[in-house]
């Protein structure tokens, strides 16, 4: 079987710090990536993963259905809608460019596989700034986004609750008890979606994993993170960490 080709877009950021030492000060800039454990796990399981950091995705994310079709699945993780809407030719030169959110919806409807993983710039995101509500991407997902900052911080941690049947391909071979998580994006489930796992009852049993069919394609959401800070080191060290995300991809790319 050919290795599935996965495009993972997002999961990068730049931090700027000012260091004050008495009378003096200086600045530093650091670059970070948040999906290193996930990428390593998927590559270790035989997936062909192309990682496109957010600053590259603004320019290089595929603009057409045909270009997106070079991949078996696309994962959007911690990357806001504006990054995909505002190609540099539009942002800097006021040129018309394709709407990549609409291209993603059409690609899925024709048989593509879209996954969205949670974070500060997933779903509606911090201060509502991820801005997927009302977009063509939201139309594909098994959930709808709220019109406000949807982050739920759980510093004490919560244990995910598996609600789907153990026979479901995403849950197959996974134990009932999972390591704790430290936060998630609050979303609402669509009527035709299937919820496979939720957050704890203390936080309203909101969806953690949900799936949906859209046209000929499929979509999956994981509303927590793929690495720190919402997903702590013990989750990364969990033997089933890679298996969980791999089975999400396998279900999304499967065809009836």
Coordinates of N, CA and C in Angstrom, one line a residue, residues 28-256:
X28 N 15.1 39.9 21.7 CA 15.4 38.7 21.1 C 14.2 38.1 20.4
X29 N 14.4 37.4 19.3 CA 13.3 36.8 18.6 C 13.6 35.3 18.5
X30 N 12.6 34.4 18.8 CA 12.8 33.0 18.7 C 11.7 32.4 17.9
X31 N 12.0 31.3 17.1 CA 11.1 30.6 16.3 C 10.7 29.3 16.9
X32 N 9.4 28.9 16.9 CA 8.9 27.7 17.6 C 8.1 26.9 16.6
X33 N 8.1 25.6 16.8 CA 7.2 24.7 16.2 C 6.5 23.8 17.2
X34 N 5.2 23.5 17.0 CA 4.5 22.8 18.0 C 4.1 21.4 17.7
X35 N 4.4 20.9 16.4 CA 3.9 19.6 16.0 C 5.0 18.6 15.9
X36 N 6.2 18.9 16.4 CA 7.3 18.0 16.2 C 7.0 16.5 16.7
X37 N 6.4 16.4 17.9 CA 6.1 15.0 18.3 C 5.1 14.3 17.4
X38 N 4.1 15.0 16.9 CA 3.1 14.4 16.0 C 3.8 14.0 14.7
X39 N 4.6 14.9 14.1 CA 5.3 14.6 12.8 C 6.2 13.4 13.0
X40 N 6.9 13.3 14.0 CA 7.8 12.2 14.3 C 7.0 10.9 14.4
X41 N 5.9 11.0 15.1 CA 5.1 9.8 15.3 C 4.5 9.3 14.0
X42 N 4.0 10.2 13.2 CA 3.4 9.8 11.9 C 4.4 9.3 10.9
X43 N 5.5 10.0 10.9 CA 6.6 9.5 10.0 C 7.1 8.1 10.4
X44 N 7.1 7.9 11.7 CA 7.5 6.6 12.2 C 6.6 5.5 11.9
X45 N 5.3 5.9 11.6 CA 4.3 4.9 11.3 C 4.1 4.8 9.7
X46 N 5.0 5.5 9.0 CA 5.0 5.3 7.6 C 4.3 6.3 6.7
X47 N 3.8 7.4 7.3 CA 3.1 8.4 6.6 C 4.1 9.4 6.0
X48 N 3.8 9.9 4.8 CA 4.6 10.9 4.1 C 4.1 12.2 4.5
X49 N 4.7 12.9 5.4 CA 4.2 14.1 6.0 C 5.0 15.3 5.4
X50 N 4.2 16.3 4.8 CA 4.8 17.6 4.5 C 4.4 18.6 5.5
X51 N 5.3 19.2 6.2 CA 5.0 20.2 7.2 C 5.2 21.6 6.6
X52 N 4.1 22.4 6.6 CA 4.1 23.7 6.1 C 3.9 24.7 7.2
X53 N 4.9 25.3 7.8 CA 4.7 26.2 8.9 C 3.8 27.4 8.5
X54 N 3.2 28.0 9.4 CA 2.3 29.1 9.1 C 2.8 30.2 8.2
X55 N 4.0 30.6 8.4 CA 4.6 31.7 7.6 C 4.8 31.3 6.2
X56 N 5.0 30.0 5.9 CA 5.1 29.5 4.6 C 3.8 29.2 4.0
X57 N 2.8 28.8 4.8 CA 1.5 28.5 4.3 C 0.8 29.7 3.7
X58 N 1.1 30.8 4.2 CA 0.4 32.0 3.7 C 0.7 32.2 2.2
X59 N 1.9 31.8 1.8 CA 2.3 31.9 0.4 C 2.1 30.6 -0.4
X60 N 2.5 29.5 0.3 CA 2.6 28.2 -0.5 C 1.5 27.2 -0.3
X61 N 0.5 27.4 0.6 CA -0.6 26.5 0.7 C -1.3 26.4 -0.7
X62 N -1.6 25.2 -1.1 CA -2.2 25.0 -2.4 C -3.4 25.9 -2.7
X63 N -3.5 26.4 -3.9 CA -4.6 27.4 -4.2 C -5.8 26.8 -4.9
X64 N -5.6 25.6 -5.4 CA -6.7 25.0 -6.3 C -7.0 23.6 -5.8
X65 N -8.1 23.1 -6.2 CA -8.5 21.7 -5.9 C -7.5 20.7 -6.5
X66 N -7.0 21.0 -7.6 CA -6.1 20.2 -8.3 C -4.8 20.1 -7.5
X67 N -4.3 21.2 -7.0 CA -3.1 21.3 -6.2 C -3.2 20.6 -4.9
X68 N -4.4 20.8 -4.2 CA -4.6 20.1 -3.0 C -4.7 18.6 -3.1
X69 N -5.1 18.2 -4.3 CA -5.3 16.8 -4.6 C -4.0 16.0 -4.6
X70 N -2.9 16.7 -4.6 CA -1.6 16.0 -4.5 C -1.4 15.3 -3.1
X71 N -2.3 15.6 -2.2 CA -2.3 15.0 -0.8 C -3.5 14.2 -0.6
X72 N -3.3 13.2 0.3 CA -4.5 12.3 0.7 C -5.3 13.0 1.8
X73 N -4.6 13.7 2.6 CA -5.3 14.4 3.7 C -4.6 15.7 4.0
X74 N -5.4 16.7 4.4 CA -4.9 18.0 4.9 C -5.2 18.2 6.3
X75 N -4.2 18.6 7.1 CA -4.5 18.9 8.6 C -4.2 20.4 8.8
X76 N -5.2 21.1 9.3 CA -5.1 22.5 9.7 C -4.9 22.4 11.2
X77 N -3.8 22.9 11.8 CA -3.6 22.9 13.2 C -3.0 24.2 13.7
X78 N -3.7 24.9 14.4 CA -3.2 26.2 15.0 C -2.8 27.2 13.9
X79 N -3.7 27.3 12.9 CA -3.4 28.3 11.8 C -4.7 29.0 11.5
X80 N -4.7 30.3 11.6 CA -6.0 31.0 11.5 C -6.4 31.2 10.0
X81 N -7.7 31.4 9.8 CA -8.3 31.6 8.5 C -7.6 32.7 7.7
X82 N -7.2 33.7 8.3 CA -6.6 34.8 7.6 C -5.3 34.4 6.9
X83 N -4.5 33.5 7.5 CA -3.3 33.1 6.8 C -3.6 32.4 5.5
X84 N -4.7 31.7 5.4 CA -5.0 31.1 4.1 C -5.8 32.0 3.2
X85 N -6.5 33.0 3.7 CA -7.2 33.9 2.9 C -6.4 35.0 2.3
X86 N -5.3 35.4 3.0 CA -4.5 36.5 2.6 C -3.2 36.1 2.0
X87 N -3.2 35.6 0.8 CA -2.0 35.3 0.1 C -1.2 36.7 -0.1
X88 N 0.1 36.6 0.0 CA 0.9 37.9 -0.2 C 0.5 38.7 -1.4
X89 N 0.1 38.1 -2.5 CA -0.3 38.8 -3.7 C -1.5 39.7 -3.4
X90 N -2.4 39.2 -2.5 CA -3.6 40.0 -2.2 C -3.2 41.0 -1.1
X91 N -2.5 40.5 0.0 CA -2.2 41.3 1.1 C -1.3 42.5 0.8
X92 N -0.3 42.2 -0.1 CA 0.7 43.3 -0.4 C 0.5 44.0 -1.7
X93 N -0.1 43.3 -2.7 CA -0.2 43.8 -4.0 C -1.6 44.1 -4.5
X94 N -2.6 43.8 -3.6 CA -4.0 44.0 -3.9 C -4.5 43.2 -5.2
X95 N -3.8 42.1 -5.4 CA -4.2 41.2 -6.6 C -5.3 40.2 -6.1
X96 N -6.1 39.8 -7.1 CA -7.1 38.8 -6.8 C -6.4 37.4 -6.8
X97 N -6.7 36.6 -5.8 CA -6.2 35.3 -5.6 C -7.3 34.3 -5.3
X98 N -7.1 33.0 -5.5 CA -8.2 32.0 -5.2 C -8.5 32.0 -3.7
X99 N -9.7 31.7 -3.3 CA -10.1 31.6 -1.9 C -9.8 30.1 -1.5
X100 N -8.7 30.0 -0.7 CA -8.3 28.6 -0.4 C -9.2 27.9 0.5
X101 N -10.0 28.6 1.3 CA -11.0 27.9 2.1 C -12.1 27.3 1.3
X102 N -12.5 28.0 0.2 CA -13.5 27.4 -0.7 C -12.9 26.3 -1.5
X103 N -11.6 26.4 -1.8 CA -11.0 25.2 -2.5 C -10.9 24.0 -1.7
X104 N -10.7 24.2 -0.4 CA -10.7 23.0 0.5 C -12.0 22.4 0.6
X105 N -13.1 23.2 0.7 CA -14.4 22.7 0.8 C -14.8 21.9 -0.5
X106 N -14.4 22.4 -1.6 CA -14.7 21.7 -2.9 C -13.9 20.4 -3.0
X107 N -12.7 20.4 -2.5 CA -11.8 19.3 -2.5 C -12.4 18.2 -1.7
X108 N -12.9 18.5 -0.5 CA -13.5 17.5 0.4 C -14.8 17.0 -0.2
X109 N -15.6 17.8 -0.7 CA -16.8 17.4 -1.3 C -16.6 16.4 -2.5
X110 N -15.4 16.5 -3.1 CA -15.1 15.6 -4.2 C -14.3 14.3 -3.7
X111 N -14.1 14.2 -2.4 CA -13.5 13.0 -1.9 C -12.3 13.2 -1.1
X112 N -11.9 14.5 -0.7 CA -10.8 14.8 0.1 C -11.0 14.5 1.6
X113 N -9.9 14.6 2.4 CA -10.0 14.4 3.8 C -9.4 15.6 4.5
X114 N -10.2 16.2 5.3 CA -9.7 17.4 6.1 C -9.8 17.1 7.6
X115 N -8.7 17.4 8.3 CA -8.7 17.3 9.7 C -8.3 18.7 10.3
X116 N -9.0 19.1 11.4 CA -8.6 20.3 12.1 C -8.3 19.9 13.6
X117 N -7.1 20.2 14.0 CA -6.7 20.0 15.4 C -6.7 21.3 16.2
X118 N -7.0 21.3 17.5 CA -7.2 22.5 18.2 C -6.0 23.3 18.6
X119 N -6.2 24.5 19.1 CA -5.1 25.4 19.4 C -5.6 26.8 19.5
X120 N -4.7 27.7 19.8 CA -5.1 29.1 19.9 C -5.6 29.7 18.6
X121 N -5.2 29.2 17.5 CA -5.6 29.7 16.2 C -6.3 28.6 15.4
X122 N -7.1 27.8 16.1 CA -8.0 26.8 15.4 C -9.4 27.1 15.8
X123 N -10.4 26.6 15.0 CA -11.8 26.9 15.2 C -12.0 28.4 15.3
X124 N -12.5 29.0 16.4 CA -12.6 30.5 16.4 C -11.4 31.1 17.2
X125 N -10.8 30.3 18.1 CA -9.5 30.7 18.6 C -9.5 31.9 19.6
X126 N -8.3 32.3 20.0 CA -8.1 33.3 21.0 C -8.7 34.6 20.5
X127 N -9.4 35.3 21.4 CA -10.1 36.5 21.0 C -11.0 36.4 19.8
X128 N -11.4 35.2 19.4 CA -12.2 35.0 18.2 C -11.4 35.2 16.9
X129 N -10.0 35.2 17.0 CA -9.2 35.7 15.9 C -8.9 34.6 14.9
X130 N -9.1 33.3 15.2 CA -8.9 32.3 14.1 C -9.9 32.4 13.0
X131 N -11.1 32.8 13.4 CA -12.1 33.2 12.4 C -12.6 32.2 11.4
X132 N -12.8 30.9 11.8 CA -13.3 29.9 10.9 C -14.8 29.9 10.9
X133 N -15.5 30.6 11.8 CA -16.9 30.6 11.8 C -17.5 31.2 10.6
X134 N -18.4 30.6 10.0 CA -19.1 31.1 8.8 C -18.3 30.9 7.5
X135 N -17.2 30.2 7.5 CA -16.4 30.0 6.3 C -16.7 28.6 5.7
X136 N -16.1 28.5 4.5 CA -16.3 27.2 3.8 C -15.6 26.0 4.5
X137 N -14.6 26.3 5.3 CA -14.0 25.2 6.0 C -14.9 24.8 7.1
X138 N -15.6 25.7 7.8 CA -16.5 25.3 8.9 C -17.7 24.5 8.2
X139 N -18.0 24.7 7.0 CA -19.1 24.0 6.4 C -18.7 22.5 6.2
X140 N -17.4 22.2 6.1 CA -16.9 20.8 6.0 C -16.9 20.1 7.3
X141 N -16.6 20.8 8.4 CA -16.3 20.2 9.7 C -17.5 19.6 10.3
X142 N -17.3 18.7 11.3 CA -18.4 18.1 12.0 C -18.9 19.0 13.1
X143 N -18.4 20.2 13.3 CA -18.7 21.1 14.3 C -18.9 22.5 13.8
X144 N -19.6 23.4 14.5 CA -19.6 24.8 14.2 C -18.9 25.6 15.3
X145 N -18.3 26.7 14.9 CA -17.5 27.5 15.7 C -18.4 28.6 16.4
X146 N -18.1 28.9 17.6 CA -18.8 30.0 18.3 C -18.3 31.4 17.9
X147 N -19.1 32.4 18.1 CA -18.7 33.7 17.7 C -17.9 34.5 18.8
X148 N -17.0 33.8 19.5 CA -16.3 34.4 20.6 C -15.0 33.5 20.8
X149 N -14.2 34.0 21.7 CA -13.0 33.3 22.1 C -13.4 31.9 22.7
X150 N -13.0 30.9 22.0 CA -13.6 29.5 22.3 C -12.6 28.7 23.2
X151 N -11.5 29.3 23.7 CA -10.6 28.5 24.4 C -11.1 28.2 25.8
X152 N -11.0 26.9 26.2 CA -11.3 26.5 27.6 C -10.0 26.0 28.2
X153 N -9.4 26.8 29.2 CA -8.2 26.4 29.8 C -8.6 25.5 31.1
X154 N -7.9 24.4 31.2 CA -8.2 23.5 32.3 C -6.8 23.2 32.9
X155 N -6.3 24.1 33.7 CA -4.9 23.9 34.3 C -4.8 22.7 35.2
X156 N -6.0 22.3 35.8 CA -5.9 21.1 36.7 C -6.0 19.8 35.9
X157 N -6.3 19.9 34.6 CA -6.4 18.7 33.8 C -7.7 18.1 33.8
X158 N -8.1 17.4 32.7 CA -9.3 16.6 32.6 C -8.9 15.3 31.8
X159 N -9.6 14.3 32.2 CA -9.4 13.0 31.5 C -10.5 12.9 30.4
X160 N -10.0 12.6 29.1 CA -11.0 12.4 28.0 C -12.0 11.3 28.3
X161 N -13.2 11.4 27.8 CA -14.2 10.4 27.9 C -14.5 9.8 26.6
X162 N -14.2 8.5 26.4 CA -14.5 7.8 25.1 C -16.0 7.5 25.1
X163 N -16.7 8.0 24.1 CA -18.1 7.8 24.0 C -18.5 6.9 22.8
X164 N -17.6 6.8 21.8 CA -17.9 6.0 20.6 C -17.6 4.5 20.9
X165 N -18.1 3.7 20.0 CA -17.9 2.2 20.1 C -16.5 1.9 19.9
X166 N -15.9 0.9 20.6 CA -14.5 0.5 20.5 C -14.2 -0.1 19.1
X167 N -15.3 -0.5 18.4 CA -15.1 -1.0 17.1 C -14.9 0.0 16.0
X168 N -15.1 1.3 16.4 CA -14.9 2.4 15.4 C -13.5 2.4 15.0
X169 N -13.1 2.6 13.7 CA -11.7 2.5 13.3 C -10.8 3.5 14.0
X170 N -11.4 4.7 14.4 CA -10.5 5.7 15.1 C -10.2 5.2 16.5
X171 N -11.1 4.4 17.1 CA -10.9 4.0 18.5 C -10.4 2.6 18.6
X172 N -10.3 1.9 17.5 CA -9.9 0.5 17.6 C -8.5 0.3 18.2
X173 N -8.5 -0.6 19.2 CA -7.2 -0.9 19.9 C -6.7 0.1 20.9
X174 N -7.5 1.1 21.2 CA -7.2 2.1 22.2 C -7.8 1.7 23.5
X175 N -7.1 2.0 24.6 CA -7.7 1.7 25.9 C -8.8 2.7 26.3
X176 N -9.5 2.3 27.3 CA -10.6 3.2 27.7 C -10.1 4.5 28.4
X177 N -9.0 4.3 29.1 CA -8.4 5.4 29.9 C -7.3 6.1 29.1
X178 N -7.4 7.4 28.9 CA -6.4 8.2 28.2 C -5.7 9.2 29.2
X179 N -4.5 9.6 28.9 CA -3.9 10.6 29.7 C -4.6 11.9 29.8
X180 N -4.4 12.8 30.8 CA -5.1 14.0 30.9 C -4.7 15.1 29.9
X181 N -5.6 16.0 29.6 CA -5.3 17.2 28.8 C -5.6 18.4 29.6
X182 N -5.0 19.6 29.1 CA -5.1 20.8 29.8 C -5.9 21.9 29.2
X183 N -6.6 21.6 28.1 CA -7.5 22.6 27.5 C -8.0 22.1 26.2
X184 N -8.9 22.9 25.6 CA -9.5 22.6 24.3 C -10.3 23.8 23.8
X185 N -10.7 23.7 22.5 CA -11.6 24.7 21.9 C -13.1 24.2 22.1
X186 N -13.9 25.1 22.5 CA -15.3 24.8 22.7 C -16.0 25.0 21.3
X187 N -16.7 23.9 20.9 CA -17.4 24.0 19.6 C -18.8 23.3 19.8
X188 N -19.6 23.4 18.8 CA -21.0 22.8 18.9 C -21.0 21.7 17.8
X189 N -21.7 20.6 18.1 CA -21.7 19.5 17.2 C -22.8 19.6 16.2
X190 N -22.6 19.3 14.9 CA -23.6 19.4 13.9 C -24.5 18.1 14.0
X191 N -25.7 18.2 13.5 CA -26.7 17.1 13.7 C -26.2 15.8 13.0
X192 N -25.5 16.0 11.9 CA -25.1 14.8 11.1 C -23.6 14.3 11.5
X193 N -23.1 14.8 12.6 CA -21.8 14.4 13.0 C -21.8 13.2 14.0
X194 N -20.7 12.6 14.2 CA -20.6 11.5 15.2 C -19.5 11.9 16.2
X195 N -19.8 11.9 17.4 CA -18.9 12.2 18.5 C -18.3 10.9 19.0
X196 N -17.0 10.8 19.0 CA -16.3 9.6 19.5 C -15.7 9.8 20.9
X197 N -15.4 11.0 21.3 CA -14.8 11.3 22.6 C -15.2 12.7 23.0
X198 N -15.3 12.9 24.3 CA -15.7 14.2 24.8 C -14.7 14.6 25.9
X199 N -14.8 15.9 26.3 CA -14.1 16.3 27.5 C -14.9 15.8 28.7
X200 N -14.4 16.1 29.9 CA -15.0 15.6 31.1 C -16.4 16.2 31.3
X201 N -17.2 15.5 32.1 CA -18.6 16.0 32.4 C -18.5 17.4 33.1
X202 N -17.5 17.6 33.9 CA -17.3 18.9 34.6 C -17.2 20.0 33.7
X203 N -16.8 19.8 32.4 CA -16.7 20.8 31.4 C -17.7 20.6 30.3
X204 N -18.9 20.0 30.7 CA -20.0 19.9 29.8 C -20.0 18.8 28.8
X205 N -19.1 17.9 28.9 CA -19.0 16.8 27.9 C -19.0 17.3 26.5
X206 N -18.3 18.4 26.3 CA -18.1 19.0 24.9 C -17.3 18.1 24.1
X207 N -17.4 18.2 22.7 CA -16.7 17.2 21.9 C -15.2 17.4 21.9
X208 N -14.5 16.2 21.9 CA -13.1 16.2 21.8 C -12.7 15.6 20.4
X209 N -13.3 14.5 20.0 CA -13.2 13.9 18.7 C -14.6 13.8 18.0
X210 N -14.7 14.3 16.8 CA -16.0 14.2 16.1 C -15.6 14.0 14.6
X211 N -16.5 13.3 13.9 CA -16.3 13.0 12.5 C -17.6 13.4 11.7
X212 N -17.4 13.5 10.4 CA -18.5 13.8 9.5 C -18.2 13.5 8.1
X213 N -19.2 13.1 7.3 CA -19.0 13.0 5.9 C -19.5 14.2 5.2
X214 N -18.8 14.7 4.2 CA -19.1 15.9 3.5 C -19.0 15.6 2.0
X215 N -20.2 15.5 1.4 CA -20.1 15.0 0.0 C -19.5 13.7 -0.1
X216 N -18.5 13.5 -1.0 CA -17.8 12.3 -1.1 C -16.6 12.1 -0.1
X217 N -16.3 13.2 0.6 CA -15.2 13.2 1.5 C -15.5 13.1 3.0
X218 N -14.5 13.3 3.8 CA -14.7 13.1 5.3 C -13.9 14.2 6.0
X219 N -14.4 14.5 7.2 CA -13.6 15.4 8.1 C -13.6 14.9 9.5
X220 N -12.5 15.3 10.2 CA -12.4 14.9 11.6 C -11.9 16.1 12.4
X221 N -12.3 16.3 13.6 CA -11.8 17.3 14.5 C -11.3 16.7 15.8
X222 N -10.2 17.2 16.3 CA -9.6 16.9 17.6 C -9.5 18.3 18.2
X223 N -10.3 18.6 19.3 CA -10.4 20.0 19.7 C -9.4 20.4 20.8
X224 N -8.5 19.5 21.1 CA -7.4 19.8 22.0 C -6.1 20.0 21.1
X225 N -5.0 20.1 21.7 CA -3.7 20.3 21.0 C -3.1 19.0 20.6
X226 N -2.0 19.1 19.8 CA -1.2 18.0 19.4 C 0.1 17.9 20.2
X227 N 0.4 19.0 21.0 CA 1.6 19.1 21.8 C 1.4 20.1 22.9
X228 N 2.4 20.5 23.6 CA 2.2 21.5 24.7 C 1.7 22.8 24.2
X229 N 0.8 23.6 24.9 CA 0.6 23.3 26.3 C -0.6 22.5 26.7
X230 N -1.6 22.5 25.8 CA -2.8 21.7 26.2 C -2.6 20.2 26.3
X231 N -1.7 19.7 25.5 CA -1.4 18.3 25.5 C 0.0 18.1 26.1
X232 N 0.0 17.7 27.4 CA 1.2 17.6 28.2 C 2.1 16.5 27.8
X233 N 3.4 16.5 28.3 CA 4.4 15.5 27.9 C 3.9 14.0 28.1
X234 N 3.1 13.8 29.2 CA 2.7 12.4 29.4 C 1.7 11.9 28.3
X235 N 1.0 12.8 27.7 CA 0.2 12.4 26.5 C 1.1 12.0 25.3
X236 N 2.1 12.8 25.1 CA 3.0 12.5 24.0 C 3.7 11.2 24.3
X237 N 4.0 10.9 25.5 CA 4.7 9.7 25.9 C 3.8 8.5 25.9
X238 N 2.5 8.7 25.9 CA 1.5 7.6 25.8 C 1.8 6.7 24.6
X239 N 1.9 5.4 24.8 CA 2.2 4.5 23.7 C 1.2 4.6 22.5
X240 N 0.0 5.1 22.8 CA -1.0 5.1 21.8 C -1.1 6.5 21.1
X241 N -0.2 7.4 21.5 CA -0.3 8.8 21.0 C -0.3 8.8 19.4
X242 N 0.7 8.2 18.8 CA 0.7 8.2 17.4 C -0.4 7.4 16.7
X243 N -0.8 6.3 17.4 CA -1.9 5.5 16.9 C -3.2 6.2 16.8
X244 N -3.4 7.0 17.8 CA -4.7 7.8 17.9 C -4.8 8.7 16.7
X245 N -3.8 9.5 16.4 CA -3.8 10.4 15.3 C -3.7 9.7 13.9
X246 N -3.0 8.6 13.9 CA -2.9 7.9 12.6 C -4.3 7.3 12.3
X247 N -5.0 6.8 13.3 CA -6.3 6.3 13.0 C -7.3 7.3 12.6
X248 N -7.2 8.6 13.1 CA -8.0 9.6 12.6 C -7.8 9.9 11.1
X249 N -6.5 9.9 10.7 CA -6.1 10.1 9.3 C -6.7 8.9 8.5
X250 N -6.5 7.7 9.0 CA -6.9 6.5 8.2 C -8.4 6.6 7.9
X251 N -9.2 6.9 9.0 CA -10.7 7.0 8.8 C -11.0 8.1 7.8
X252 N -10.4 9.3 7.9 CA -10.7 10.4 7.0 C -10.4 10.1 5.6
X253 N -9.3 9.3 5.3 CA -8.9 9.0 4.0 C -9.5 7.7 3.4
X254 N -10.3 7.0 4.2 CA -10.9 5.7 3.8 C -12.1 6.1 2.8
X255 N -12.3 5.2 1.9 CA -13.4 5.4 1.0 C -14.4 4.2 1.0
X256 N -15.7 4.4 1.0 CA -16.6 3.3 1.0 C -16.5 2.4 -0.2

